[in-house]
XYZ file of C-alpha atoms in Angstrom:
684
model
C 27.834 2.575 6.877
C 27.400 0.924 10.249
C 30.423 -0.725 11.930
C 28.567 -2.522 14.769
C 30.150 -5.839 15.694
C 26.985 -7.871 16.016
C 23.244 -7.520 15.209
C 20.179 -9.089 16.771
C 17.111 -8.464 14.638
C 13.643 -9.379 15.863
C 10.323 -9.342 13.979
C 7.036 -9.163 15.906
C 5.728 -12.578 16.813
C 2.616 -13.230 14.662
C -0.416 -14.374 16.620
C -1.445 -17.934 15.746
C -5.218 -17.552 15.548
C -5.145 -17.077 11.772
C -2.844 -16.893 8.719
C -0.725 -13.826 7.809
C -1.695 -11.242 5.180
C -0.075 -8.434 3.197
C -0.461 -5.979 6.072
C 1.830 -8.147 8.242
C 4.304 -8.527 5.356
C 4.439 -4.790 4.602
C 4.456 -3.602 8.197
C 7.023 -5.919 9.728
C 8.483 -8.881 7.878
C 9.650 -7.538 4.529
C 11.397 -4.488 6.110
C 13.059 -6.752 8.697
C 14.137 -9.200 6.001
C 15.553 -6.440 3.774
C 17.584 -5.181 6.725
C 18.846 -8.669 7.719
C 19.763 -9.649 4.150
C 21.581 -6.355 3.604
C 23.635 -6.801 6.761
C 24.623 -10.348 5.802
C 25.723 -9.086 2.375
C 28.005 -6.625 4.139
C 29.547 -9.477 6.170
C 27.919 -8.562 9.467
C 27.316 -11.074 12.290
C 23.520 -11.307 12.299
C 20.858 -13.353 14.040
C 17.333 -12.725 12.759
C 14.629 -14.331 14.912
C 10.884 -14.592 15.177
C 8.299 -17.179 16.195
C 4.631 -17.870 16.701
C 2.898 -16.138 19.609
C 0.747 -19.018 20.837
C -0.677 -17.968 24.216
C -3.467 -15.634 25.245
C -7.218 -15.435 25.269
C -7.951 -15.170 21.498
C -6.460 -18.629 21.084
C -8.793 -20.049 23.725
C -11.786 -18.264 22.164
C -10.995 -19.699 18.728
C -10.475 -23.184 20.175
C -13.797 -22.934 22.021
C -15.634 -21.817 18.882
C -14.101 -24.551 16.739
C -14.532 -27.304 19.329
C -10.816 -28.139 19.422
C -7.980 -27.704 21.895
C -5.827 -24.537 21.989
C -2.801 -26.680 21.025
C -4.612 -27.850 17.882
C -5.319 -24.240 16.942
C -1.704 -23.093 17.334
C -0.275 -26.164 15.617
C -2.475 -25.492 12.579
C -1.645 -21.809 12.194
C 1.997 -22.132 13.213
C 2.539 -24.344 10.171
C 0.546 -22.069 7.821
C 2.419 -18.948 9.015
C 5.855 -20.568 8.970
C 5.277 -21.933 5.438
C 4.117 -18.473 4.237
C 7.298 -16.854 5.549
C 9.415 -19.538 3.839
C 7.480 -19.093 0.607
C 8.108 -15.330 0.601
C 11.786 -15.620 1.390
C 11.709 -14.160 4.895
C 15.197 -15.313 5.939
C 14.812 -15.980 9.658
C 17.798 -17.671 11.243
C 15.253 -19.256 13.535
C 11.454 -19.242 13.524
C 10.401 -20.649 16.895
C 7.167 -20.802 18.912
C 6.141 -19.807 22.426
C 4.613 -23.208 23.205
C 8.148 -24.732 22.982
C 9.729 -25.980 26.202
C 12.780 -23.731 25.754
C 10.452 -20.714 25.739
C 8.456 -21.858 28.793
C 11.729 -22.344 30.655
C 13.191 -18.989 29.520
C 10.062 -17.013 30.399
C 9.694 -18.774 33.760
C 13.332 -18.025 34.596
C 12.907 -14.390 33.588
C 9.816 -14.014 35.803
C 11.549 -15.790 38.708
C 14.597 -13.475 38.505
C 12.365 -10.366 38.677
C 10.247 -11.945 41.424
C 13.273 -12.816 43.552
C 14.700 -9.334 43.020
C 11.505 -7.753 44.350
C 10.647 -6.124 41.008
C 6.928 -7.027 41.134
C 4.041 -5.712 43.190
C 1.701 -8.394 44.521
C -1.899 -7.207 44.823
C -5.348 -8.574 45.417
C -7.632 -6.768 42.987
C -11.179 -7.011 41.726
C -11.544 -8.585 38.316
C -14.605 -9.120 36.163
C -16.118 -12.556 36.686
C -18.776 -14.459 34.756
C -20.971 -16.278 37.272
C -22.624 -18.505 34.676
C -19.342 -19.539 33.020
C -17.749 -19.808 36.493
C -14.522 -18.078 35.392
C -12.616 -14.839 35.596
C -12.852 -12.877 32.358
C -9.544 -12.101 30.719
C -9.482 -8.898 28.686
C -10.584 -10.377 25.385
C -13.533 -12.105 27.038
C -15.005 -8.658 27.875
C -16.656 -6.265 25.466
C -18.011 -2.874 26.362
C -18.022 0.845 25.577
C -14.601 2.512 25.322
C -14.348 5.238 27.961
C -12.349 7.412 25.564
C -14.076 7.289 22.130
C -17.436 5.644 22.925
C -16.878 2.623 20.666
C -19.433 0.092 21.922
C -17.405 -2.962 20.899
C -14.095 -2.262 22.669
C -12.146 -5.144 24.123
C -11.121 -5.188 27.757
C -7.464 -4.371 27.040
C -7.594 -2.146 23.988
C -10.056 -0.266 21.784
C -9.473 -1.158 18.152
C -11.277 2.021 17.098
C -9.081 4.626 18.830
C -6.112 2.408 19.860
C -6.343 3.323 23.568
C -5.162 0.702 26.051
C -7.157 0.287 29.233
C -8.290 -2.209 31.825
C -11.433 -4.289 31.466
C -12.883 -2.603 34.565
C -12.607 0.783 32.774
C -15.199 -0.246 30.190
C -18.694 1.238 30.311
C -21.451 -1.395 30.324
C -19.108 -4.392 30.116
C -20.471 -7.780 29.034
C -19.024 -11.261 28.961
C -18.325 -12.432 25.408
C -18.835 -16.021 26.657
C -22.405 -15.782 27.891
C -23.422 -12.197 27.157
C -24.092 -11.632 30.848
C -23.125 -8.555 32.819
C -20.081 -9.668 34.843
C -19.585 -9.154 38.542
C -16.422 -8.118 40.367
C -14.529 -10.772 42.298
C -11.209 -10.589 44.156
C -8.096 -12.309 42.765
C -4.346 -12.063 43.383
C -1.919 -10.979 40.651
C 1.606 -9.680 40.172
C 2.272 -6.271 38.591
C 5.290 -4.662 36.926
C 5.532 -1.086 38.326
C 6.106 0.850 35.121
C 5.930 4.111 37.062
C 9.204 3.090 38.747
C 10.895 3.161 35.288
C 9.266 6.330 34.014
C 12.265 8.619 34.501
C 14.602 6.134 32.843
C 12.320 5.622 29.849
C 11.897 9.360 29.409
C 15.645 9.972 29.402
C 16.544 6.924 27.327
C 13.964 7.361 24.558
C 12.659 10.947 24.508
C 16.114 12.425 25.065
C 18.572 9.758 23.978
C 16.791 8.726 20.793
C 14.975 11.908 19.777
C 17.127 12.262 16.639
C 17.246 8.680 15.343
C 13.841 7.118 16.165
C 10.798 7.594 13.963
C 8.508 10.516 14.904
C 5.490 8.183 15.103
C 7.296 6.001 17.656
C 8.505 8.926 19.740
C 5.053 10.508 19.625
C 3.296 7.428 20.965
C 5.902 6.880 23.675
C 5.677 10.514 24.746
C 1.896 10.284 24.939
C 2.113 7.276 27.248
C 4.757 8.844 29.489
C 2.959 12.209 29.618
C -0.184 10.366 30.703
C 1.717 8.815 33.589
C 2.837 5.186 33.667
C 1.056 2.824 36.067
C 1.712 -0.731 37.321
C 0.640 -3.351 34.794
C -0.372 -6.921 35.613
C 2.012 -9.628 34.354
C -0.235 -12.569 35.284
C -3.734 -13.718 34.356
C -6.394 -16.158 35.549
C -6.333 -18.600 32.615
C -5.583 -22.256 31.908
C -3.687 -21.700 28.611
C -0.192 -20.282 28.861
C 2.966 -20.490 30.955
C 2.130 -21.313 34.603
C 3.226 -18.611 37.044
C 6.306 -20.148 38.766
C 5.349 -19.023 42.258
C 3.841 -21.013 45.097
C 0.140 -20.288 45.511
C -0.346 -19.242 41.898
C -2.434 -22.213 40.768
C -4.711 -21.439 37.851
C -2.642 -18.429 36.832
C -0.403 -17.960 33.787
C 2.006 -15.291 32.603
C 0.181 -12.553 30.755
C 0.833 -13.012 27.037
C 2.296 -9.540 26.623
C 4.898 -10.460 29.271
C 5.898 -13.829 27.822
C 5.743 -12.967 24.077
C 8.728 -10.573 23.825
C 10.793 -13.006 25.869
C 10.159 -15.241 22.818
C 12.897 -13.295 21.014
C 15.372 -14.416 23.664
C 14.208 -18.033 23.665
C 14.293 -18.135 19.838
C 17.904 -16.915 19.970
C 18.745 -19.544 22.557
C 17.194 -22.237 20.359
C 19.167 -21.038 17.321
C 22.397 -21.020 19.347
C 21.806 -24.602 20.524
C 21.134 -25.721 16.961
C 24.290 -24.030 15.639
C 26.669 -24.652 18.554
C 26.908 -20.951 19.388
C 26.748 -18.850 22.528
C 23.480 -16.901 22.647
C 24.409 -14.455 25.355
C 26.554 -11.989 23.312
C 23.516 -11.419 21.061
C 21.550 -10.149 24.044
C 24.053 -9.057 26.679
C 27.057 -7.557 24.838
C 27.156 -3.750 24.385
C 28.760 -4.297 20.952
C 25.484 -5.839 19.771
C 22.850 -3.706 18.069
C 19.311 -4.850 18.937
C 16.568 -3.840 16.495
C 12.829 -4.593 16.882
C 10.722 -4.528 13.696
C 7.030 -4.130 14.607
C 3.750 -2.525 13.610
C 2.480 0.588 15.370
C 0.056 -1.408 17.512
C 3.047 -2.939 19.274
C 4.968 0.262 20.046
C 4.004 0.426 23.728
C 5.097 -3.193 24.338
C 8.503 -2.807 22.664
C 9.360 0.757 23.689
C 8.025 0.883 27.229
C 7.097 -2.499 28.699
C 9.803 -4.816 27.294
C 12.621 -2.306 27.917
C 11.345 -1.865 31.499
C 11.464 -5.682 31.862
C 15.008 -5.817 30.442
C 16.113 -2.935 32.636
C 14.620 -4.555 35.752
C 16.373 -7.819 34.918
C 19.679 -6.005 34.582
C 21.615 -8.405 32.308
C 20.286 -7.397 28.911
C 21.021 -4.698 26.341
C 18.248 -2.342 25.233
C 17.019 -1.888 21.648
C 19.005 0.544 19.523
C 15.903 1.247 17.415
C 12.299 0.235 17.034
C 11.402 1.309 13.459
C 7.659 0.659 13.715
C 5.564 1.056 10.568
C 2.042 2.404 10.370
C -0.875 0.360 8.988
C -1.455 -0.798 5.437
C -5.022 -0.504 4.114
C -6.488 -2.533 1.256
C -8.364 -0.784 -1.556
C -9.244 2.119 0.750
C -10.460 0.032 3.693
C -8.766 -1.140 6.867
C -7.414 -4.681 6.686
C -9.606 -6.979 8.795
C -9.029 -10.644 9.585
C -12.524 -11.128 10.956
C -14.146 -9.580 7.894
C -11.838 -11.424 5.464
C -10.792 -8.055 4.031
C -7.217 -9.105 3.309
C -4.869 -10.634 0.793
C -3.734 -13.842 2.460
C -0.176 -14.850 1.635
C -0.947 -18.569 1.180
C -3.785 -17.669 -1.237
C -1.748 -15.080 -3.184
C 0.686 -17.738 -4.418
C -2.184 -19.784 -5.826
C -3.279 -16.842 -7.989
C 0.234 -15.497 -8.678
C 2.625 -18.483 -8.608
C 6.345 -17.607 -8.432
C 5.563 -13.905 -8.049
C 6.702 -13.529 -4.445
C 9.159 -10.791 -5.399
C 6.467 -8.806 -7.196
C 4.456 -8.584 -3.981
C 7.577 -7.858 -1.920
C 8.494 -5.058 -4.255
C 5.012 -3.555 -4.463
C 4.652 -3.631 -0.670
C 8.076 -2.072 -0.192
C 7.401 0.662 -2.749
C 4.181 1.635 -0.940
C 5.256 0.716 2.594
C 3.458 2.616 5.401
C 6.712 3.897 6.877
C 5.533 7.257 8.206
C 1.766 7.134 7.737
C -0.987 4.657 6.901
C -0.858 3.718 3.220
C -3.098 1.951 0.733
C -2.446 -1.218 -1.260
C -4.412 -1.390 -4.485
C -4.356 -4.090 -7.111
C -3.982 -1.499 -9.889
C -0.846 -0.117 -8.248
C 0.468 -3.677 -7.792
C -0.049 -4.256 -11.523
C 1.589 -0.961 -12.435
C 4.641 -1.662 -10.202
C 5.080 -4.984 -11.934
C 4.420 -3.955 -15.528
C 5.940 -0.471 -15.563
C 8.929 -1.003 -13.250
C 9.875 -4.666 -12.753
C 9.078 -5.741 -16.297
C 9.657 -2.556 -18.313
C 12.745 -1.285 -16.478
C 14.564 -4.004 -14.506
C 13.534 -7.059 -16.537
C 13.875 -5.260 -19.848
C 17.466 -4.187 -19.150
C 18.586 -7.643 -18.045
C 16.855 -9.336 -20.963
C 18.482 -7.059 -23.542
C 21.942 -7.484 -22.035
C 21.757 -11.274 -21.835
C 20.093 -11.762 -25.264
C 22.669 -9.524 -27.003
C 25.624 -11.160 -25.214
C 24.408 -14.587 -26.382
C 23.667 -13.305 -29.873
C 26.987 -11.526 -30.436
C 29.424 -13.537 -28.312
C 27.819 -16.921 -27.666
C 27.323 -15.913 -24.034
C 30.918 -14.944 -23.279
C 31.628 -11.633 -21.608
C 33.549 -9.515 -24.170
C 36.673 -7.594 -23.194
C 36.126 -3.951 -22.371
C 38.652 -2.290 -24.680
C 39.056 1.484 -24.497
C 36.503 3.231 -22.253
C 34.890 6.471 -23.237
C 34.167 9.224 -20.778
C 30.526 8.119 -20.743
C 31.553 4.503 -20.001
C 33.673 5.624 -17.084
C 30.923 7.884 -15.731
C 28.477 4.983 -15.943
C 30.789 2.550 -14.114
C 31.550 5.185 -11.447
C 27.791 5.691 -11.003
C 27.404 1.937 -10.507
C 30.027 2.035 -7.719
C 28.068 4.732 -5.873
C 24.859 2.736 -5.588
C 25.878 0.387 -2.712
C 26.544 3.405 -0.450
C 23.408 5.216 -1.646
C 21.193 2.187 -0.990
C 22.997 1.477 2.315
C 22.289 4.959 3.615
C 18.580 4.497 2.981
C 18.431 1.015 4.495
C 20.350 2.031 7.613
C 17.889 4.856 8.181
C 15.056 2.344 7.719
C 13.870 4.086 4.558
C 13.181 0.966 2.589
C 10.831 2.618 0.090
C 13.598 5.049 -0.797
C 16.127 2.209 -1.013
C 13.941 0.188 -3.386
C 13.597 3.160 -5.724
C 17.391 3.704 -5.700
C 17.711 0.073 -6.806
C 15.274 0.745 -9.641
C 17.313 3.848 -10.550
C 20.295 1.620 -11.115
C 18.229 -0.455 -13.575
C 17.186 2.846 -15.198
C 20.856 3.773 -15.491
C 21.472 0.527 -17.399
C 18.514 1.075 -19.694
C 19.577 4.626 -20.433
C 23.116 3.533 -21.182
C 21.945 0.915 -23.686
C 19.418 3.321 -25.249
C 22.114 6.004 -25.639
C 24.778 3.653 -27.018
C 22.451 1.539 -29.247
C 24.747 -1.513 -29.627
C 22.236 -3.144 -32.011
C 22.989 -0.315 -34.469
C 26.707 0.187 -33.718
C 27.425 -3.502 -34.351
C 27.084 -2.852 -38.087
C 29.991 -0.416 -38.256
C 32.099 -0.792 -35.072
C 32.073 -4.247 -33.541
C 34.992 -3.400 -31.201
C 32.968 -0.571 -29.651
C 30.022 -2.942 -29.048
C 32.251 -5.209 -26.995
C 32.970 -2.315 -24.635
C 29.296 -1.341 -24.480
C 28.213 -4.861 -23.625
C 30.994 -5.302 -21.070
C 29.842 -2.157 -19.246
C 26.203 -3.280 -19.393
C 27.121 -6.682 -18.000
C 28.935 -5.029 -15.061
C 25.698 -3.195 -14.231
C 23.742 -6.463 -14.512
C 26.147 -8.116 -12.070
C 25.763 -5.204 -9.678
C 22.008 -5.512 -9.839
C 22.150 -9.214 -9.056
C 23.744 -8.437 -5.669
C 22.055 -5.150 -4.764
C 18.580 -6.466 -5.502
C 18.873 -9.430 -3.129
C 17.484 -7.714 0.004
C 14.389 -6.625 -1.912
C 14.015 -9.356 -4.575
C 15.737 -12.491 -3.225
C 14.193 -14.933 -5.744
C 15.025 -12.603 -8.649
C 18.580 -12.235 -7.321
C 19.127 -15.979 -7.354
C 17.612 -16.308 -10.831
C 19.775 -13.460 -12.179
C 22.920 -14.886 -10.607
C 22.101 -18.183 -12.248
C 21.683 -16.495 -15.634
C 25.005 -14.656 -15.148
C 26.568 -17.843 -13.800
C 28.033 -16.160 -10.733
C 26.253 -17.894 -7.815
C 27.091 -15.951 -4.627
C 30.646 -14.968 -5.470
C 30.113 -11.179 -5.155
C 29.458 -9.230 -1.975
C 27.790 -5.852 -1.401
C 31.134 -4.077 -0.978
C 32.536 -5.653 -4.172
C 30.155 -3.547 -6.249
C 31.812 -0.338 -5.063
C 35.382 -1.571 -4.660
C 35.996 -3.774 -7.721
C 36.613 -2.316 -11.185
C 35.477 -5.546 -12.836
C 32.600 -7.690 -11.570
C 32.414 -10.038 -14.567
C 35.758 -10.896 -16.115
C 36.251 -11.072 -19.881
C 35.495 -14.547 -21.339
C 33.254 -15.427 -18.361
C 30.455 -17.642 -19.717
C 26.861 -16.626 -18.958
C 23.734 -18.679 -19.587
C 20.757 -18.190 -21.856
C 18.185 -15.484 -21.196
C 15.164 -16.103 -19.007
C 12.439 -13.577 -18.311
C 12.766 -12.319 -14.742
C 9.253 -10.918 -14.657
C 6.049 -11.445 -16.648
C 3.408 -8.877 -17.424
C 0.238 -9.073 -15.324
C -2.936 -8.778 -17.399
C -6.046 -6.755 -16.580
C -8.153 -9.904 -16.232
C -5.896 -11.196 -13.431
C -6.333 -7.943 -11.514
C -10.071 -7.870 -12.155
C -10.331 -11.358 -10.628
C -8.804 -10.002 -7.416
C -11.099 -6.985 -7.418
C -14.104 -9.280 -7.959
C -13.002 -11.434 -5.018
C -12.835 -8.360 -2.765
C -16.227 -7.154 -4.011
C -17.711 -10.531 -3.116
C -16.227 -10.190 0.351
C -17.622 -6.682 0.716
C -21.085 -7.849 -0.346
C -20.993 -10.776 2.036
C -19.946 -8.456 4.897
C -22.727 -6.017 4.091
C -25.319 -8.746 4.078
C -23.949 -10.245 7.270
C -24.331 -6.860 8.960
C -27.911 -6.373 7.808
C -30.228 -6.370 10.760
C -33.035 -8.896 10.869
C -36.427 -7.243 10.791
C -38.006 -7.457 14.255
C -41.187 -9.474 14.735
C -44.359 -7.578 13.873
C -47.146 -7.093 16.389
C -49.004 -10.175 17.504
C -52.126 -11.218 15.546
C -54.902 -13.612 16.410
C -55.425 -16.945 14.638
C -58.566 -15.566 13.047
C -56.477 -12.826 11.443
C -54.256 -15.463 9.829
C -57.205 -17.487 8.531
C -58.307 -14.455 6.530
C -55.216 -14.836 4.271
C -55.817 -16.928 1.149
C -52.337 -18.136 0.183
C -52.115 -20.654 -2.668
C -49.524 -22.267 -4.896
C -49.537 -21.047 -8.456
C -47.471 -21.346 -11.676
C -46.217 -18.478 -13.819
C -47.510 -18.904 -17.388
C -46.322 -15.604 -18.916
C -43.851 -12.887 -17.882
C -43.218 -9.531 -19.584
C -41.452 -6.335 -18.568
C -43.634 -3.254 -18.106
C -42.305 -0.481 -20.302
C -40.493 2.509 -18.760
C -39.964 0.697 -15.447
C -36.882 -1.018 -13.978
C -38.461 -3.334 -11.461
C -41.936 -4.327 -12.631
C -42.949 -7.541 -14.439
C -46.447 -8.312 -15.650
C -47.176 -11.941 -14.836
C -49.942 -14.378 -15.851
C -50.287 -16.835 -12.969
C -52.440 -19.992 -12.759
C -53.561 -20.093 -9.085
C -55.894 -23.085 -9.549
C -59.162 -21.184 -9.132
C -58.371 -18.969 -12.128
C -55.598 -17.422 -14.194
C -54.896 -13.846 -13.085
C -52.617 -10.919 -13.781
C -50.128 -9.992 -11.074
C -47.627 -7.136 -11.173
C -44.396 -7.947 -9.267
C -41.280 -5.839 -8.596
C -38.803 -8.582 -9.471
C -37.505 -7.475 -12.888
C -34.001 -6.648 -11.601
C -33.552 -10.156 -10.208
C -35.028 -12.366 -12.922
C -35.115 -12.653 -16.681
C -38.797 -12.977 -17.758
C -38.227 -16.027 -19.980
C -36.374 -17.864 -17.202
C -39.292 -17.861 -14.770
C -42.037 -19.252 -17.007
C -43.148 -22.520 -15.363
C -41.877 -21.413 -11.960
C -44.110 -22.453 -9.082
C -44.738 -19.558 -6.651
C -46.669 -18.712 -3.546
C -49.483 -16.175 -4.109
C -51.516 -14.093 -1.698
C -54.780 -14.370 -3.668
C -57.284 -12.312 -1.666
C -55.265 -9.116 -1.595
C -57.425 -6.200 -2.804
C -56.646 -5.415 -6.467
C -54.593 -2.265 -7.204
C -53.374 -0.562 -10.372
C -49.620 -0.334 -10.973
C -48.551 1.634 -14.106
C -52.026 1.172 -15.569
C -52.115 -2.584 -14.998
C -54.491 -4.046 -12.386
C -52.607 -6.483 -10.113
C -54.786 -9.261 -8.646
C -52.599 -10.653 -5.901
C -49.023 -10.743 -4.585
C -46.092 -13.109 -5.209
C -44.356 -13.933 -1.893
C -40.523 -13.457 -2.005
C -37.537 -13.521 0.346
C -33.819 -12.674 0.114
C -30.764 -14.902 -0.334
C -27.602 -14.243 1.800
C -26.069 -12.225 -1.077
C -29.113 -9.897 -1.154
C -30.872 -11.289 -4.234
C -34.619 -12.083 -4.391
C -35.758 -15.680 -4.169
C -39.161 -17.277 -4.688
C -40.959 -18.906 -1.751
C -41.930 -22.215 -3.342
C -42.847 -25.797 -2.362
C -39.965 -28.295 -2.146
C -41.702 -30.518 -4.712
C -44.190 -30.001 -7.505
C -47.769 -29.597 -6.207
C -51.121 -28.784 -7.793
C -51.946 -25.168 -8.570
C -54.474 -23.833 -6.113
C -53.259 -25.883 -3.143
C -53.810 -23.815 0.011
C -50.936 -22.905 2.327
C -52.067 -23.025 5.937
């Protein structure tokens, strides 16, 4: 187990142009929280920080689209995101924001130190410029074809299809996302961090120094960047939203968001220190501090190459000991997408599953994308809850507490003489803190969560083998020992489950009436966790079964999203060739009323209609049977093309055509007058 003096844990700053979803929780925040909670339970000095990333072009785009200011956008989503983290028990010591004054000051000071030390390159370069909008185009204001994979909707800084980072000027056929115009090139001055200067250091520090303890996916991506050759990267942008560049002659320029955002970890620590009367510097400048960045794989380059290069150039800061980046979580077989609403939003989840934060935390941990992309499905979520949390963990605790109250009025019975099996079981309990610790400290949180569940399985097996409900009839003294042993396991679970199931831990401690008296190390070092005669409380169910109908409701919601996306992506039919007015006057289009409607046998789509079109009552065959029930459309006013040449369909002569269109969800809809009119009225 680690003996580091101090820990600084950071979680990637969520971007405040929308709420957070399960992909964020699984990829970054639950693993980071498990790690931080575990360290606190082992009496480590920990600061766990995060905050809202509130600068950059996507914020300005969203503000422009919504007709509000960028500050209004970030204020709205900062609150939603912060509340979601609180609701799910993410135990930040400080959750800050990059629009705060302390962050502006910290980032400005950091830039100034590097500037004064000559760590930047100042260059006049050509940047894409939108003449109509009269502004330089930051990366996200440019869309074009990716030079690597050919994706025609790549952003100017990164292709979301292949993940390649590039400059906006590298795009093929770039266009302004503001006006749609082809941009021109215009000169502008910016400051660059020469990453090539730090290439040898990064290669030695990561690829050699951390080849045995960093994740293969992290090492692989870093190696790919270094092998490709590092190049200077701009640290400033032409933009009016962000931290002003603190250099004379830099009017209208701000710090590039990728430069200021990771400094947010430092400013969040400073803010926490001020609030708690502490010194922030040891958490960032003392070699006895272990710095860990929890991120998703899309942030590897920033945390493993760019930010370390910044810290190294500054000279006063420690470097990260590890960057255990996770891969991506998919949802029901498809990539999570904020823009397409293909997500499970945290603030919405709690409406459908109140007080089930731990169920989601557990399901996401058990299927975490630690080494490769993984898939979240609602069926697996249900199975994790019903078959593991309810049937194993919850079942064991419920039986122990119910029997203790039934047999001993809630008082812990004395152990008496222990059998060999009792001793083996208690020794096995003592081994679990170290077993779980080993997994957590290697960032194998899936493995750790299953070891926790194995402890609950141990308790269930012990009760099933000993059968106290049967033994009570002939050997009440033996049952006291059995229940004492079972209660020790329950107490151990109440502590060891906290990193994974914090709400359950508090509930279980309340049931066992032990508050926070036990530590992680107590489970392995103490022979007795619950003393004889200790009074516990009545049983409460820790988990409730999730029914099929609840899961189906979530699947139906996703299907509705998928249908809406498909319809939104449908291309509008182009205009047909131009006709003359005389061509239009040849069409006899009248209002009619459906008098009869019957399905045509052995067909799926065809209805035989009797329609009063004013001049006569005629038969019309229409392919609308899959969209309408025949009896529901009798009396419906419709629009009829009357002078269409008759044609036979399935042996029935059709004497006209009903005009139809489509609704946004793809269903057929009648073209009808807004109010009741006479049959036979001409449409012209």
